[in-house]
XYZ file of C-alpha atoms in Angstrom:
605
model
C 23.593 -46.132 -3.320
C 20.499 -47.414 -3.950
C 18.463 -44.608 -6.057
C 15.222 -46.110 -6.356
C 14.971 -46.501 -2.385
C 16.253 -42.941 -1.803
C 13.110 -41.829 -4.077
C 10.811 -43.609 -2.165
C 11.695 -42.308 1.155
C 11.742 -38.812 -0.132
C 7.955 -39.383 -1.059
C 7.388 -40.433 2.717
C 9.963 -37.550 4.035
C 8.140 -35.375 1.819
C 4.478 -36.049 3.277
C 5.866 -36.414 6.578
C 7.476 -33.179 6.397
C 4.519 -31.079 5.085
C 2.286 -32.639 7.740
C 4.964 -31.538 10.344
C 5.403 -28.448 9.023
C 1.611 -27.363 8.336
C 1.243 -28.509 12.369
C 3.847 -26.618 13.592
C 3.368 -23.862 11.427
C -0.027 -23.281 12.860
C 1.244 -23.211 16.288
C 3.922 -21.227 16.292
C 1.239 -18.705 13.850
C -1.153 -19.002 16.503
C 1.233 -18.084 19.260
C 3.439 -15.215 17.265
C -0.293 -13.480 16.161
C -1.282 -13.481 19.971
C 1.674 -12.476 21.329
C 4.059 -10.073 19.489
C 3.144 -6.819 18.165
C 4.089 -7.645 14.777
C 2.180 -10.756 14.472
C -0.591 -9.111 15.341
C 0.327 -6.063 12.794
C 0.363 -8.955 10.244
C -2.775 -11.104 10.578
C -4.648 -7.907 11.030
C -3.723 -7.545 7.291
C -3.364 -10.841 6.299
C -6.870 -11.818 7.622
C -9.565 -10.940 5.243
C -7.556 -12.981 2.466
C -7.210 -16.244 4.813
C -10.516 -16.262 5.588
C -12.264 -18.934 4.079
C -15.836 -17.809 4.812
C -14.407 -14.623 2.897
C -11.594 -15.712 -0.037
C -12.386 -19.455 -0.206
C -10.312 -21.969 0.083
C -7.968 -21.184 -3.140
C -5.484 -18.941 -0.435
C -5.150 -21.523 1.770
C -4.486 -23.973 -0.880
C -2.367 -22.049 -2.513
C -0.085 -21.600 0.351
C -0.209 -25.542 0.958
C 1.026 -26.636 -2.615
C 3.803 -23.615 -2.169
C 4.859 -25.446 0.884
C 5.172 -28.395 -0.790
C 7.074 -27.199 -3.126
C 9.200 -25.534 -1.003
C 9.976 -28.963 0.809
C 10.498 -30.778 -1.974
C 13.451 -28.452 -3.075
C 15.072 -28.844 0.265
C 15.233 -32.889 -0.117
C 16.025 -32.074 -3.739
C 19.197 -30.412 -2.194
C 19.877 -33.643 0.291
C 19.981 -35.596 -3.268
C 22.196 -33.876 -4.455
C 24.282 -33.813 -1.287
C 24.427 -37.666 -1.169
C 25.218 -37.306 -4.944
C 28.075 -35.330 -4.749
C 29.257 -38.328 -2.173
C 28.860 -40.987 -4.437
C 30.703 -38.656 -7.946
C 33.648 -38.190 -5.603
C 33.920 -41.199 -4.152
C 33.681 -42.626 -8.175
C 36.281 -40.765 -8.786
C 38.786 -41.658 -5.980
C 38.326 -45.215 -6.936
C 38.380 -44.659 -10.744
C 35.142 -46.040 -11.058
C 34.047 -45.430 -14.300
C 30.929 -47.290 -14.355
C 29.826 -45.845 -11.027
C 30.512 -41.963 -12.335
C 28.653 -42.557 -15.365
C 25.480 -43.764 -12.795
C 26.395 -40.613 -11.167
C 25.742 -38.480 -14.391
C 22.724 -40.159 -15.606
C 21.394 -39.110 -11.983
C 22.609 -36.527 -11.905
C 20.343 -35.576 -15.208
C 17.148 -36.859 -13.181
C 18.113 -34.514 -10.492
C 18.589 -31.637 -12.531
C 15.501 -32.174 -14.314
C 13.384 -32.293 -11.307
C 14.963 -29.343 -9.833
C 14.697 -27.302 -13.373
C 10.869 -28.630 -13.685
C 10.492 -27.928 -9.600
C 11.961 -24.332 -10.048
C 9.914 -23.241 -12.324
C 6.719 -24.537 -10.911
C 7.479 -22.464 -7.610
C 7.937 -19.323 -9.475
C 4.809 -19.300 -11.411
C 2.721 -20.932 -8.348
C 4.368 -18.118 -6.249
C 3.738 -15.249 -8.641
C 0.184 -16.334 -8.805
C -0.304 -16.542 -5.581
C 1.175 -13.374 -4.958
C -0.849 -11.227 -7.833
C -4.104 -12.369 -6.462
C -2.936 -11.462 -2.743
C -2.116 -8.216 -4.069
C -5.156 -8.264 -5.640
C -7.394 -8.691 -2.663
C -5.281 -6.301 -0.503
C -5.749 -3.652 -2.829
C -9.467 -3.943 -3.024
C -9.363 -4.137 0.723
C -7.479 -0.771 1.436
C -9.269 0.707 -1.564
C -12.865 0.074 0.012
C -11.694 1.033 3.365
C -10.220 3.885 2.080
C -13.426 4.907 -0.079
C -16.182 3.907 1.584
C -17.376 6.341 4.888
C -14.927 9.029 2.384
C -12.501 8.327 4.799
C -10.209 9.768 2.075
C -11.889 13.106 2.899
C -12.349 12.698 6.887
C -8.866 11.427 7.339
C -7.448 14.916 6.908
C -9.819 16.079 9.526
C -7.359 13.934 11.827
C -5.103 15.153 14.399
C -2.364 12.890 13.104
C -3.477 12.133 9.154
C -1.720 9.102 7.419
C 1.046 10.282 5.137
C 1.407 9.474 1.438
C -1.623 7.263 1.373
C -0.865 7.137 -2.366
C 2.311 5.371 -1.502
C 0.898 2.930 0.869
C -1.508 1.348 -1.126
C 0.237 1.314 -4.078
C 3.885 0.427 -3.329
C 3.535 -0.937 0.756
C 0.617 -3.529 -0.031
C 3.075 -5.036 -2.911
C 6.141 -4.709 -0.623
C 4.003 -6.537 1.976
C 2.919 -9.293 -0.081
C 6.492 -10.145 -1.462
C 8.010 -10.027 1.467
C 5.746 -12.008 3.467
C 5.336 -15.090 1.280
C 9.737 -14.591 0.533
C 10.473 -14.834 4.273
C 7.989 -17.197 5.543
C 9.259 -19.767 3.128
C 12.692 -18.457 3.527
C 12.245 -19.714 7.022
C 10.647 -22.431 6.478
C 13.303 -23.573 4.016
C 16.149 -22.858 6.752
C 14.862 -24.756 9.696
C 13.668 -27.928 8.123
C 16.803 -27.735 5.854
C 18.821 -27.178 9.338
C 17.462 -30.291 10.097
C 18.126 -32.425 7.266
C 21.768 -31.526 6.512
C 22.667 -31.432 10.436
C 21.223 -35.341 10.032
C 23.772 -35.579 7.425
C 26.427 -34.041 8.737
C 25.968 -35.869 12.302
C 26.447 -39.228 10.227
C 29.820 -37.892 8.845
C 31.316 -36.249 11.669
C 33.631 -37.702 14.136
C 35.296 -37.087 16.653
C 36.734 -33.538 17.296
C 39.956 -32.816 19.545
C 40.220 -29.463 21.202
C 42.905 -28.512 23.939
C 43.314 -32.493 24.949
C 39.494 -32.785 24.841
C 38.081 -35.064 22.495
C 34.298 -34.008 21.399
C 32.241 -36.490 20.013
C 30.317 -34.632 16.558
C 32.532 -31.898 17.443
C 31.657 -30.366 14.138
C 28.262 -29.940 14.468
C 28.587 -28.240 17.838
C 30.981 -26.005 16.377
C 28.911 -24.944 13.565
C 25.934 -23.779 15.638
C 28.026 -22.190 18.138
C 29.950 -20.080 15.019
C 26.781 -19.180 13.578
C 24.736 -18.308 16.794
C 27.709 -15.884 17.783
C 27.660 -14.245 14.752
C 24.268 -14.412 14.150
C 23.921 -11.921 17.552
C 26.726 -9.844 16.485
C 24.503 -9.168 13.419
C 21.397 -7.975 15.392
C 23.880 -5.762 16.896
C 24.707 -4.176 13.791
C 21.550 -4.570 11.790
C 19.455 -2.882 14.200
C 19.094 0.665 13.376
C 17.985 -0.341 9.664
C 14.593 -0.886 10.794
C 13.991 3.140 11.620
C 16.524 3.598 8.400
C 14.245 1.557 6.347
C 10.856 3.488 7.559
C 12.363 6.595 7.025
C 13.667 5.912 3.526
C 9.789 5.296 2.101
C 8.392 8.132 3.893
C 11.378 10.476 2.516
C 11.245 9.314 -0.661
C 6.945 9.930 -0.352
C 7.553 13.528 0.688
C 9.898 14.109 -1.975
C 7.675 12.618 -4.839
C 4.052 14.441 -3.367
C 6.402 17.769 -3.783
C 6.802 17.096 -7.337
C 3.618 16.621 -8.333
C 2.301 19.380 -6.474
C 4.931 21.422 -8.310
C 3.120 19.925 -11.489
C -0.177 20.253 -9.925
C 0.163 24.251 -9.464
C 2.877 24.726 -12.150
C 1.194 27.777 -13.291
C 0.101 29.583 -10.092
C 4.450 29.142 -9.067
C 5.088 30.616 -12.466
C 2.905 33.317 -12.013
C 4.340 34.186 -8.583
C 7.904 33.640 -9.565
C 8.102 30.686 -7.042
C 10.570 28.657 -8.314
C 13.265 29.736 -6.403
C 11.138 29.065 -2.802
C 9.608 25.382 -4.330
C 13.283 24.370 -5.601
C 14.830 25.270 -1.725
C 11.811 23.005 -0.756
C 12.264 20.400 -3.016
C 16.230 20.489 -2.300
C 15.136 20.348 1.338
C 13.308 16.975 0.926
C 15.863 15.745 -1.309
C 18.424 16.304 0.706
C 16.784 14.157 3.321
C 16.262 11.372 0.874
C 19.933 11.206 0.071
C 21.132 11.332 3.947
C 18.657 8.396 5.120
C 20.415 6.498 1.896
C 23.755 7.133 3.230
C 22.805 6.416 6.667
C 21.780 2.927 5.044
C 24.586 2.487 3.032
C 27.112 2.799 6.236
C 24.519 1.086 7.900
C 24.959 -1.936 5.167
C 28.211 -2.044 4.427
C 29.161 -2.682 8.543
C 26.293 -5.795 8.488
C 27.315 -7.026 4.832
C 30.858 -6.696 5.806
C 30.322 -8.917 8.919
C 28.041 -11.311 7.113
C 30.770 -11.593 4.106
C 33.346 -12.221 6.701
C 31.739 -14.973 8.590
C 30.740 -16.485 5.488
C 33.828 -16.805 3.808
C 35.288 -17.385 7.093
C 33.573 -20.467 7.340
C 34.049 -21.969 3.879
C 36.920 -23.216 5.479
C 36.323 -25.238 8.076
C 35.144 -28.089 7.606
C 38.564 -29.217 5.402
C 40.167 -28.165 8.030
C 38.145 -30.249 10.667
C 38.169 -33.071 8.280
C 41.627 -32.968 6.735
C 43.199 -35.584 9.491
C 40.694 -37.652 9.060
C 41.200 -37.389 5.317
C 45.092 -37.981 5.087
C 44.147 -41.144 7.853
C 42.020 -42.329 5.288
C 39.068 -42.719 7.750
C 36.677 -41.144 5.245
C 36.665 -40.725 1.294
C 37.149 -37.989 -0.668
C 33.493 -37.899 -1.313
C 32.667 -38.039 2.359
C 34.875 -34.579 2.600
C 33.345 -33.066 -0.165
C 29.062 -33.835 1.441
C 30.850 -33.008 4.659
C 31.813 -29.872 2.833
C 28.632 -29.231 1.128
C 26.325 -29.908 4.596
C 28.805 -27.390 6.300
C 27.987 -25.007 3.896
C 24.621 -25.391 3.655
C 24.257 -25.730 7.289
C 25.730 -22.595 8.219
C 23.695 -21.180 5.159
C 20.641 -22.166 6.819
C 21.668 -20.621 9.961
C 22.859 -17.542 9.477
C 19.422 -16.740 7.468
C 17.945 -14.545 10.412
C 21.655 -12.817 9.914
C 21.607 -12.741 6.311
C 18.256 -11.679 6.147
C 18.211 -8.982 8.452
C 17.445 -6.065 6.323
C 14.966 -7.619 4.569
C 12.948 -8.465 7.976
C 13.768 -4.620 9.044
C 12.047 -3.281 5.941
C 9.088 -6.010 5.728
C 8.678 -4.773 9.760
C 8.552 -0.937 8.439
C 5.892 -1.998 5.450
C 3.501 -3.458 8.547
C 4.306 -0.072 10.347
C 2.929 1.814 7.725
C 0.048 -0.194 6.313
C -1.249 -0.564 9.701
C -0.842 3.173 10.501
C -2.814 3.438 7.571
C -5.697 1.004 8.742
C -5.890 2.894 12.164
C -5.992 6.560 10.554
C -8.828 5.107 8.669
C -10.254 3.795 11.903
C -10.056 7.285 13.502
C -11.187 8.431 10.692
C -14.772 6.710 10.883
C -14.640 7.292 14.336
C -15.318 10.655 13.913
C -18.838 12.192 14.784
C -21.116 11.860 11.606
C -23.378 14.648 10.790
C -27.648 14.009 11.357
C -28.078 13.851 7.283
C -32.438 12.907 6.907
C -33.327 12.348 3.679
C -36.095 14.326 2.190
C -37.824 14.821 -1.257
C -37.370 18.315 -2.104
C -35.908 21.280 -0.635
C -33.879 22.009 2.462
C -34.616 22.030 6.233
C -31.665 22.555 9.101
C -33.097 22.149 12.354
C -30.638 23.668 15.544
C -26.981 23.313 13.452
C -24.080 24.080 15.034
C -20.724 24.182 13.473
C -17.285 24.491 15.438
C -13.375 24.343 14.282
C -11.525 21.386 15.189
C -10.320 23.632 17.826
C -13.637 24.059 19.173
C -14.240 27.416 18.285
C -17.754 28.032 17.534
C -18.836 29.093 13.988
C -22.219 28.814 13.532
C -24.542 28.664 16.504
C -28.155 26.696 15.627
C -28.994 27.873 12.632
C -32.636 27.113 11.220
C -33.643 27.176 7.890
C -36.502 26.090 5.486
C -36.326 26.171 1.806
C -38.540 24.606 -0.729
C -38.006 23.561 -4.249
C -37.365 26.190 -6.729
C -36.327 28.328 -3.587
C -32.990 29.942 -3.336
C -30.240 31.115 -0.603
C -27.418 33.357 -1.010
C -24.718 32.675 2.079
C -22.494 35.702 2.716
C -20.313 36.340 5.280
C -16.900 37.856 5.602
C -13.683 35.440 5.227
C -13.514 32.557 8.063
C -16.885 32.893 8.684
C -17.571 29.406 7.729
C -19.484 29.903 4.900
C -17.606 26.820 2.938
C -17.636 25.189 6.582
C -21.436 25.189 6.508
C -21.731 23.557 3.352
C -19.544 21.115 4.253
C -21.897 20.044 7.327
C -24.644 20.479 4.644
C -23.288 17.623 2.795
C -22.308 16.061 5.568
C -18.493 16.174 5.705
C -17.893 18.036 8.334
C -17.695 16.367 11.510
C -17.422 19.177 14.338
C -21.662 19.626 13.945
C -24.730 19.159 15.900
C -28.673 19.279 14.646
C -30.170 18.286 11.436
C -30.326 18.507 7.959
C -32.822 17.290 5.567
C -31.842 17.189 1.727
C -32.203 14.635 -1.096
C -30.414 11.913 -1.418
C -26.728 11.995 -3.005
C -27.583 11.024 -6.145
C -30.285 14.018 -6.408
C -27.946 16.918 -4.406
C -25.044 18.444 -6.256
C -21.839 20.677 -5.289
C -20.153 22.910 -7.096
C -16.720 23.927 -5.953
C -14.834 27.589 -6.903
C -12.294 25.045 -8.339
C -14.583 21.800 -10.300
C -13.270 18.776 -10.131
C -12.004 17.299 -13.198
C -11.414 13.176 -13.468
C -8.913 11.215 -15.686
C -10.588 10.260 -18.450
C -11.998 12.016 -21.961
C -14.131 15.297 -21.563
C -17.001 13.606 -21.998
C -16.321 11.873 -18.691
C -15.707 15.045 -16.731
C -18.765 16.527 -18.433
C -21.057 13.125 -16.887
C -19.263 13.249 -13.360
C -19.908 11.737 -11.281
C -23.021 9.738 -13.141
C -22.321 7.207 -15.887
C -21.290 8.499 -19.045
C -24.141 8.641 -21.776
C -23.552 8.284 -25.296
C -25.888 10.804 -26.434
C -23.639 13.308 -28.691
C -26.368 15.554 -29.431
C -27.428 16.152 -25.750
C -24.055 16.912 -24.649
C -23.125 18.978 -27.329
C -26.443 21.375 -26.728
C -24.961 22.082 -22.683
C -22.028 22.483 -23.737
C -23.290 25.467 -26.466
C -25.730 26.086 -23.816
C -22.591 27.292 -21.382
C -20.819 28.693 -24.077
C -18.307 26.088 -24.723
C -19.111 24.914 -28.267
C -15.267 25.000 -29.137
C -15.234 21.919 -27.316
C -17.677 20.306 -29.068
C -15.713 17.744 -31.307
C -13.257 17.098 -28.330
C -15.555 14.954 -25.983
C -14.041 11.575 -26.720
C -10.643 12.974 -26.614
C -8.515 11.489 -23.511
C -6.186 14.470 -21.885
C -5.354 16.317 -18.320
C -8.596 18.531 -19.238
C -7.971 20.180 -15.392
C -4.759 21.264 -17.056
C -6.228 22.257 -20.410
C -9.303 24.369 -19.557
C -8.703 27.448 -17.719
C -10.589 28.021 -14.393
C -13.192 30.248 -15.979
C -14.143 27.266 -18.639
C -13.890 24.355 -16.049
C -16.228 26.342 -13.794
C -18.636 26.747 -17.054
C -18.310 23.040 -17.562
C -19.382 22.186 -13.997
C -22.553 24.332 -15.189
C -22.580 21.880 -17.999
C -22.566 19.047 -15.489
C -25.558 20.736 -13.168
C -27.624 20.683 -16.509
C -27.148 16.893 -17.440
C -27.437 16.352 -13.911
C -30.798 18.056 -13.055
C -30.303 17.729 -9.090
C -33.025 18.578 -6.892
C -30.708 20.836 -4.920
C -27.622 22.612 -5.896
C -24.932 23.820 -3.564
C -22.624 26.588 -5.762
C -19.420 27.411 -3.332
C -18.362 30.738 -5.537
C -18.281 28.737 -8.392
C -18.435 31.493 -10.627
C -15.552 33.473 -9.007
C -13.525 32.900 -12.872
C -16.149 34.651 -14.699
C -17.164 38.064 -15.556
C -20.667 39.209 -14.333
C -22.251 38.807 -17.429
C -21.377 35.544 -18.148
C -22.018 34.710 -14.185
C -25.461 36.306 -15.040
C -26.208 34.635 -18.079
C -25.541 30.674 -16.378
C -27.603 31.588 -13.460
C -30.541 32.322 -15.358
C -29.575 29.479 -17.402
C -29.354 27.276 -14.207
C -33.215 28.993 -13.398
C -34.843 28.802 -16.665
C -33.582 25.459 -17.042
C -34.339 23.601 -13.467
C -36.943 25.696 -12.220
C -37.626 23.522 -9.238
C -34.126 22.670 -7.878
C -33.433 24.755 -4.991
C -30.345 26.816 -5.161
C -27.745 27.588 -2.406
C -25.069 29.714 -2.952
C -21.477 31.223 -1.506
C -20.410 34.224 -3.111
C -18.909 38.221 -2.398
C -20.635 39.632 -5.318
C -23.482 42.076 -4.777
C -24.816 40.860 -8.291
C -25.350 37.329 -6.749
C -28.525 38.957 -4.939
C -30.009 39.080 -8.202
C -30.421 35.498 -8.241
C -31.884 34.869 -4.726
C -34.843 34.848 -2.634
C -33.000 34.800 0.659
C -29.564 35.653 2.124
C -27.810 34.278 4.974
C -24.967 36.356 6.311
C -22.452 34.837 8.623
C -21.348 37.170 11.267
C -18.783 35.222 13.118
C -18.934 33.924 16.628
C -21.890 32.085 15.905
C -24.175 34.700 14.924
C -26.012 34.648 12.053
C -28.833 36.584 10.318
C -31.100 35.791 7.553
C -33.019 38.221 5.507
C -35.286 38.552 1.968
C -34.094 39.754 -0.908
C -36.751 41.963 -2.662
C -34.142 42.346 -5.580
C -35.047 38.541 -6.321
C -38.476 39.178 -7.791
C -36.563 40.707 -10.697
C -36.182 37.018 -11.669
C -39.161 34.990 -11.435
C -39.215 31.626 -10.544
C -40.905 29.929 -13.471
C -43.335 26.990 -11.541
C-alpha cells in the first residue's frame, strides 16, 4: 500500500469532508431549529453565544477547528482499518519486511492519533468552559436584572430550584450538546467511510437460493435499524425518568438547607420529628425515580449488550466461505471484521446513546422553563415609581392580592424630608404589602409613587439581610465596602455593638452568628453609613427591647435629621417617633391621622 498517497488523499478527504459537513450541517441546523420543538428549545439558548455581532467570531471558530478535529480522527480510524489489512495479510504470507513497514506505520499512526487526542480534549474543554461561561452570565443577568429573582415568585407557576438550573443544567447543557453533536457527526460521516470500505470487501451473499450482491452491507443496516427501533421502544420512558430525577434530587437538597437555614427555630419547636418525615418523604422519591431508571436501564443496556455482542459475530461468519475458498486474505477478514464493527458501532449510536439524548432533552426542558418563568416574570405589571429629590408623594395607590382582593384602595400621601409615618394596621392588612408597592415590587398596584432614587431609599426588613462575605461587608450592604476602620467602628459603638469591633475583616455565616436582635442593630449600623434620603423600617426593631428600640430611633433622628422615616410596627411606643400614622383597616380603607405625641421629639432642621 502506498502510504505516502493514502496521506495525501486524507488531506483532500479531510477538506472535502469539513466543507461537506459545515454545508450540511447548516441545513439540517436550519431546518431542525425551525421545525422541532427541541431545536427551537436549543438555539433559543444557544443563540446569544453564536452570535457574532454578540460573542465574536472565537465560538464559531472554535466549533470549526473541533470539527476538524473530529474528522480527522474518523479517517485516522480508516488508516488504521487499511492497516490492520496490510499486518494480517504480512503475516499470512510471512512477510517479514512488509510487517516491519506495518509497525513503523503503525508508530506514525499512533502518534497522530495520541497528538490528535489530546488536542480535541483541551480544544473541547476550552470551548466548553467559555460556553459555560457565557451561559452563566446570560441566565445570571436575566435572572438579576428587572429582580426577576424576586417577581418570579409572584408567578402562578414559579420555576423550581433555580439554584439548580443555573448551576448544574447550564453545565449539563453545554457537555452534552457539544458530546452529541460531534457524536453524530462522527457516526454518519464514519457510516460513510467504513460502509465504502466494507462495500469494496464484500461479495456476494447467498440466502435461501438467493444470491445478494454486497449482501453484507444490506444486512448490517437492516440488523441495526431493527434494533435500533426496538431501542426507542424501550428507552422511551427515560426521558420523564431523567426530568424527574433532577427535580427530585432539587427538592430533596432545598429541604436540607432550609433545615440548616432555620436549624434553630426546628430546635426550638421540637421539629425534627415533622422535618425528618419531610425529608424522608422527598428522599424516598429520589430513590424510587432511581430505581425506576435502573429497571428502566438495565432492559435498554441489556438489549443494546445483546445486539452488540450479537453482532461481533457476523461478519466471520459471512466471510468464513469465502475465507476457507481463499477468495480473500486473512487481512481482508480481519478490515472486513473491523468495518463490521465499526459500522454497526456507528449505527446503533442513536441506540446506544439514547439516555444520554433523553437527559440532554430534560436539561432544555428545564433551562427553557426557566427562561419563560423569567419572561412571565417581566411580564408582570410594573409599579408607576417617579423619581423625586426628597420626601414621599403617593398619588391614587391601589394595592390588591394576586387573587384580586383589594387591600388598599387610593391612598394619598405627602411627606417631606425629615417627616415621618408610622403604618399600623392589624395582621393581613397589607402593611408589608404597601411597602412593597412603595419600592416597587409589588406588581398587583395602580397610581404613583414619588421617592429617591435606589441608591438614596433604604429598607429595613424585621429579618436584615446578611451577605457572604466578612462583617464588614454586611455592615456596607449593599454599597461598596470602605476601608475606613475608624468610621465603621464609631456605628457600630454607636448601635451598641462594639464587641464586634475587631471582627470586621473576619469571613463567617454572620446571619448565623448574630442573633436577630444584633443583626437588626447592625442594619441600624448600615442606615447610618448609608445616610438615605428615605428610610422604610418594616418592624425592624421587633428583636429589641423598648429601650434599646428607643435609643436607635433617636439615634436614626439625631443623626439624619432630614431623611424621612416610614415605619411598620404594633408597638404603641413607635408613636413616639412619628409625625403621622397610617392605619390600615382592611378592605381598602384606610385612615391617616397626626400624632401630637411626636412633638416630644423634635425634628432637629
Amino acid at each position: 500500500m502506498n502510504w505516502s498517497h493514502e496521506l495525501l488523499q486524507s488531506a483532500i478527504w479531510l477538506a472535502e469532508a469539513t466543507a461537506i459537513t459545515v454545508i450540511g450541517s447548516l441545513l439540517i441546523g436550519s431546518f431542525l431549529i425551525r421545525s422541532t420543538v427541541w431545536g427551537r428549545q436549543f438555539w433559543r439558548l444557544a443563540a446569544p453565544f453564536f452570535t457574532p455581532r454578540i460573542s465574536g467570531w472565537m465560538p464559531i471558530t472554535s466549533v470549526a477547528t473541533i470539527l476538524v478535529v473530529t474528522l480527522a480522527g474518523v479517517r485516522v480510524n480508516v488508516l488504521f482499518s487499511r492497516w490492520y489489512n496490510e499486518m494480517y495479510s504480512a503475516l499470512q504470507k510471512l512477510d517479514i519486511k512488509l510487517f516491519w513497514a506495518s509497525m513503523l506505520i503503525f508508530a506514525v499512526l499512533a502518534a497522530v492519533h495520541v497528538g490528535r487526542s489530546l488536542l480535541e480534549y483541551y480544544i473541547r474543554q476550552a470551548f466548553s468552559i467559555r460556553w459555560r461561561e457565557s451561559l452563566n452570565e446570560h441566565f445570571l443577568r436575566k435572572w438579576l436584572d428587572k429582580q426577576g429573582f424576586y417577581r418570579s415568585q409572584h408567578l402562578a407557576t414559579p420555576a423550581d430550584n433555580p439554584d439548580q438550573r443555573i448551576q448544574q443544567d447550564i453545565s449539563s447543557f453545554v457537555s452534552s450538546s457539544l458530546g452529541l453533536t460531534m457524536g453524530v457527526i462522527d457516526a454518519l460521516v464514519s457510516t460513510f467511510e467504513f460502509t465504502l470500505i466494507l462495500w469494496g470487501l464484500a461479495g456476494v451473499f447467498a440466502l435461501f437460493g438467493i444470491e445478494v450482491p454486497r449482501g453484507m452491507v444490506f444486512i448490517v443496516y437492516l440488523y441495526v435499524i431493527i434494533a435500533t427501533v426496538f431501542a426507542f421502544r424501550i428507552g422511551k420512558p427515560l426521558i420523564k425518568l431523567s426530568f424527574l430525577s433532577e427535580k427530585f434530587g432539587a427538592d430533596y437538597r432545598y429541604a436540607l438547607v432550609r433545615l440548616r437555614e432555620y436549624g434553630e427555630n426546628i430546635a426550638f419547636y421540637r421539629g425534627e420529628n415533622v422535618e425528618g418525615r419531610t425529608l424522608r418523604q422527598r428522599f424516598t422519591q429520589v430513590i424510587d425515580n432511581t430505581w425506576n431508571i435502573v429497571y428502566r436501564t438495565l432492559k435498554l443496556d441489556g438489549f443494546n449488550l445483546i445486539v452488540s455482542q450479537t453482532g461481533v459475530i457476523f461478519p466471520f461468519i459471512l466471510q468464513a466461505e469465502r475465507f476457507f475458498s481463499k477468495q480473500i486474505t486473512l487481512g481482508d477478514m480481519v478490515q472486513t471484521a473491523q468495518a463490521f464493527g465499526q459500522l454497526q458501532s456507528n449505527l446503533s449510536f442513536f441506540r446506544s446513546a439514547y439516555d444520554s439524548f433523553a437527559g440532554f432533552k430534560a436539561v432544555l426542558d428545564r433551562l427553557t422553563g426557566f427562561i419563560d418563568a423569567i419572561d412571565a416574570a417581566d411580564e408582570l405589571p410594573t409599579p408607576d415609581i417617579r423619581p423625586q429629590a426628597h420626601g414621599l408623594a403617593v398619588q391614587q395607590l391601589s394595592v390588591r392580592t394576586p387573587a384580586n382582593q383589594l387591600l388598599l384602595d387610593k391612598l394619598n400621601l405627602q411627606l417631606g424630608a425629615g417627616q415621618s409615618l408610622l403604618i399600623r394596621g392589624p395582621s393581613g392588612a397589607g402593611k408589608t404589602t404597601l411597602l412593597r408597592a412603595i419600592a416597587g415590587l409589588w406588581p398587583y398596584c395602580d397610581g404613583a409613587v414619588e421617592r429617591p432614587g435606589e441608591g438614596e431609599a433604604l429598607f429595613l426588613s424585621q429579618r436584615p439581610y446578611l451577605p457572604l462575605g466578612n462583617l464588614r461587608a454586611a455592615l456596607y450592604y449593599p454599597h461598596a465596602v470602605q476601608d475606613d476602620d475608624a468610621r465603621a467602628a464609631e456605628v457600630l459603638r454607636a448601635v451598641q455593638l462594639g464587641h464586634l469591633v475587631d471582627k470586621l475583616d473576619i469571613v463567617d455565616d454572620w446571619s448565623r452568628i448574630l442573633s436577630l436582635g444584633e443583626q437588626q442593630r447592625l442594619s441600624f449600623g448600615r442606615l447610618l453609613l448609608a445616610a438615605p434620603k428615605v428610610v422604610f423600617l418594616d418592624e425592624a426593631t421587633s428583636a429589641m427591647d423598648e429601650g434599646l428600640e428607643d435609643a436607635l430611633y433617636r439615634l436614626l433622628r439625631e443623626r439624619l435629621p432630614h431623611t424621612t422615616l416610614i415605619s411598620i410596627g404594633h408597638r404603641s411606643t413607635l408613636q413616639t417617633h412619628h409625625q403621622h400614622a397610617l392605619t390600615l383597616q382592611g378592605a381598602g380603607r384606610w385612615q391617616l391621622d397626626a400624632l401630637s405625641s411626636a412633638t416630644a421629639v423634635p425634628v432637629i432642621g
